[in-house]
C-alpha atoms as one frame of an Amber mdcrd trajectory, in Angstrom:
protein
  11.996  28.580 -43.441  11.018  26.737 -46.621  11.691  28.894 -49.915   8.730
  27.930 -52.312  10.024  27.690 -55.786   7.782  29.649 -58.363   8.038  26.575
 -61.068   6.972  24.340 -58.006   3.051  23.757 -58.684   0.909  23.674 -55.330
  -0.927  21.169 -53.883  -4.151  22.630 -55.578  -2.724  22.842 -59.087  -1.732
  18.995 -59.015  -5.274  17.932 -57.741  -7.041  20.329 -60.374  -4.205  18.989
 -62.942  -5.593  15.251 -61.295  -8.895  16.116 -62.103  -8.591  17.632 -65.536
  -6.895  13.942 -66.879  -9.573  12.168 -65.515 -12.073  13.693 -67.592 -10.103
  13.947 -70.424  -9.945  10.035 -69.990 -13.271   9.372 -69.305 -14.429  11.600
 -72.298 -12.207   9.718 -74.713 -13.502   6.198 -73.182 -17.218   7.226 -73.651
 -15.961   8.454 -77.637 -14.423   4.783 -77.749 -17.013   3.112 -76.615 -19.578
   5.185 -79.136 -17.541   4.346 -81.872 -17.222   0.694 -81.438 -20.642   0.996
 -80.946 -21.535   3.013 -84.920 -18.777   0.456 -86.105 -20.615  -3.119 -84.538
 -24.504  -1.421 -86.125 -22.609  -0.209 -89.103 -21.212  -4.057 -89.443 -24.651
  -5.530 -88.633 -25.956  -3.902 -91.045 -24.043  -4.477 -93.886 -24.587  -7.972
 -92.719 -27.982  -8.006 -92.848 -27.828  -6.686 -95.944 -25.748  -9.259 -97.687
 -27.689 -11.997 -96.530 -30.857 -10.410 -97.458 -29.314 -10.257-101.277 -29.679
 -13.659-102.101 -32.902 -14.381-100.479 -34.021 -11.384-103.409 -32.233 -12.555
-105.720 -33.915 -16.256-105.051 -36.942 -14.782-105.056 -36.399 -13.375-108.566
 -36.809 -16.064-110.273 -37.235 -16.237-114.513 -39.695 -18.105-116.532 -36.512
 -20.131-118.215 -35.178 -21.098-114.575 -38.164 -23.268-113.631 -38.288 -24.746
-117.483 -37.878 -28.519-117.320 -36.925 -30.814-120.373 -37.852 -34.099-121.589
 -41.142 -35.021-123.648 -43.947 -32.400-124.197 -47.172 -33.513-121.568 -50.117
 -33.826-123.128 -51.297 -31.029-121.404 -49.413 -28.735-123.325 -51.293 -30.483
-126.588 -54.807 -29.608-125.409 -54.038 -26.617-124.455 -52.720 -25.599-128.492
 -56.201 -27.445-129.370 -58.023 -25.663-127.148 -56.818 -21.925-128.224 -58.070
 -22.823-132.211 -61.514 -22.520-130.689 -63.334 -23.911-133.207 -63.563 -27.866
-132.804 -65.282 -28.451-136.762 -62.530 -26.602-138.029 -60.041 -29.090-136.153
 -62.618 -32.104-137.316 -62.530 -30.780-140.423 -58.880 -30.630-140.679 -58.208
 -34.274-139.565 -60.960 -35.489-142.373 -59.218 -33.909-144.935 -56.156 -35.959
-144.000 -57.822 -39.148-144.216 -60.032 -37.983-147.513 -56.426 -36.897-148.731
 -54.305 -40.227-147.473 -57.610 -42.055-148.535 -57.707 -40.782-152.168 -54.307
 -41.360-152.891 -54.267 -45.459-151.731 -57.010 -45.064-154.539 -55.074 -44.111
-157.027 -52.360 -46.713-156.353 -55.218 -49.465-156.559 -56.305 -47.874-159.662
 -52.308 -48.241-160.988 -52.044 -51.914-159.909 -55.283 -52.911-161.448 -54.297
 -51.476-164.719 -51.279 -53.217-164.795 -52.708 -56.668-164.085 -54.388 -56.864
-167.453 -53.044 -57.921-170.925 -52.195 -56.232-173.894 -53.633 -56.574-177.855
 -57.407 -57.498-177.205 -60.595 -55.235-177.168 -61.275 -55.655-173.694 -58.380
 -54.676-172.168 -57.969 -51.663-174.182 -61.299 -51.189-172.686 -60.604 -51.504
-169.504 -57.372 -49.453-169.657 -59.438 -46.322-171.071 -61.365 -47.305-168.253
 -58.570 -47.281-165.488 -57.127 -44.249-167.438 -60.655 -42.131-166.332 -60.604
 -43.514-163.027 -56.881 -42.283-162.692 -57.363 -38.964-163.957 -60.469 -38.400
-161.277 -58.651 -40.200-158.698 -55.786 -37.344-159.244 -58.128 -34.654-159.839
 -59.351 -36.031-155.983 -56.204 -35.810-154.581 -55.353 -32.208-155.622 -58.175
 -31.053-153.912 -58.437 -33.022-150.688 -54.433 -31.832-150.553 -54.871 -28.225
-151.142 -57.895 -28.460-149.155 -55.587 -30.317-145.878 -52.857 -27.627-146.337
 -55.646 -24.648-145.888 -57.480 -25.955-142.884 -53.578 -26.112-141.326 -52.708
 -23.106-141.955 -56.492 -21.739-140.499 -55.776 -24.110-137.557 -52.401 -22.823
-136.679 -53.456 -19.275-137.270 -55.995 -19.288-135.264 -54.163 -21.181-132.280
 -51.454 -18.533-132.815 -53.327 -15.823-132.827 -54.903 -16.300-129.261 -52.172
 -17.518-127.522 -49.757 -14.651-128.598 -52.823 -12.231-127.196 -52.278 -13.865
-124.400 -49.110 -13.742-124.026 -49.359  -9.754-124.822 -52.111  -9.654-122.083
 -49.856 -11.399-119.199 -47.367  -9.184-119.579 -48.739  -6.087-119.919 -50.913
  -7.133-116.605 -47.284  -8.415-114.832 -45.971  -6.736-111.643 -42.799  -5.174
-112.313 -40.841  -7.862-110.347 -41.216  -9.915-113.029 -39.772  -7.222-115.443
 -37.012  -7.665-112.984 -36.559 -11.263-112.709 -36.747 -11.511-116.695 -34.294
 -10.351-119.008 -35.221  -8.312-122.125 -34.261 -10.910-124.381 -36.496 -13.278
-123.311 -39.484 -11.517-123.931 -38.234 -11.132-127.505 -37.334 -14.904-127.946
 -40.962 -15.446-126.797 -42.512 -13.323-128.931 -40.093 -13.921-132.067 -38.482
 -17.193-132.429 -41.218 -19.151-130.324 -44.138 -17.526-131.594 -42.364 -18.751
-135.216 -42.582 -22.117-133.886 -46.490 -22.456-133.039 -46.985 -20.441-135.880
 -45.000 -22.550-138.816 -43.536 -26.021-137.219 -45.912 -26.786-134.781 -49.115
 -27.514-137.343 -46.465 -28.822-139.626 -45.361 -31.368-137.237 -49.196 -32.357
-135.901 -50.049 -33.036-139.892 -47.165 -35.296-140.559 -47.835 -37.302-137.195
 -51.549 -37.445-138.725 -50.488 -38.268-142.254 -48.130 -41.105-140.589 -50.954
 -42.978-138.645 -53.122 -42.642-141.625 -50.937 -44.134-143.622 -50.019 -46.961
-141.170 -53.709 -47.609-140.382 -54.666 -47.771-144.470 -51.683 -50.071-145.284
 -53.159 -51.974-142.138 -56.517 -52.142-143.831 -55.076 -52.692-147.464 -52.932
 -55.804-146.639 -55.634 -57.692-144.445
């Protein structure tokens, strides 16, 4: 007879033991496979992600990145025009340049006529007192129509300011907040410091000495035909 060792497992036990390992194995294959599945969405997302960055970020896009250089359109010109809203005070502005330029070709005439005539006789000490009055008014002309050109700037320049920092003010206080995030804090001040210094002071600076240039062109023009 066959003596059946106690340690000896039975057919049963190795079938149920059989059993047991496949399940075990087919439990850990199903946690494999869910984990290379959270690791491939957990990938595609982060994919996703990065490639949606720079599309935002190239959609965030500052009023200095789309700033081109070269020479100033004349656009830009009619537009400053435009915001003094007040076209006699520009007319008036570019008279008193030529009243100004005008009075002071005057003057030199007067100065080159006075030294054309002689010395020791009657009439030309007449005629000098005479020169002499016309100088003084001639001078007394040219004060005024300067002081007069300098105001009518400044008004013009003021004025131009004026609306086009309001509207500045007004188009950002209306902007989305995108744009708060596309532009940088410092270029809002640059705008409305060192830029708004510019239309205020050198822009009507530099428009009167392009005026006072072609004046003066044109009347030497007219003087030496």
């Amino acid at each position: 007879a066959e003596v059946v060792s106690p340690d000896t497992p039975s057919m049963e036990d190795v079938i149920h033991i059989q059993k047991t390992k496949k399940k075990q194995l087919s439990s850990n294959g199903i946690m494999e496979r869910q984990a290379k599945q959270a690791h491939d969405d957990v990938s595609e997302e982060s994919s996703s992600s990065v490639s949606t960055k720079p599309n935002e970020k190239k959609k965030l896009i500052s009023a200095d990145d789309v700033m081109s250089s070269g020479a100033v359109p004349w656009s830009t010109y009619k537009t400053y025009l435009k915001s003094v809203r007040k076209p006699m005070l520009i007319v008036a502005m570019m008279a008193s340049y030529l009243f100004a330029t005008g009075a002071q070709f005057f003057q030199q005439y007067i100065v080159a006529k006075w030294t054309e005539i002689g010395t020791g006789d009657a009439m030309a000490a007449a005629l000098g007192l005479k020169y002499l009055r016309s100088l003084i008014h001639a001078a007394g002309v040219v004060s005024v129509f300067l002081w007069l050109r300098s105001f009518l700037t400044m008004r013009v320049g003021t004025r131009a300011s004026e609306f086009l920092h309001n509207q500045m003010l007004t188009s950002v206080f209306r902007a989305p907040m995108s744009f708060f995030d596309a532009t940088p804090s410092g270029q809002l001040l640059s705008r409305f410091g060192k830029e708004m210094e510019t239309v205020d002071r050198s822009l009507p600076d530099g428009i009167g000495s392009v005026l006072y240039c072609f004046l003066q062109i044109g009347l030497s023009g007219l003087a030496l035909a």
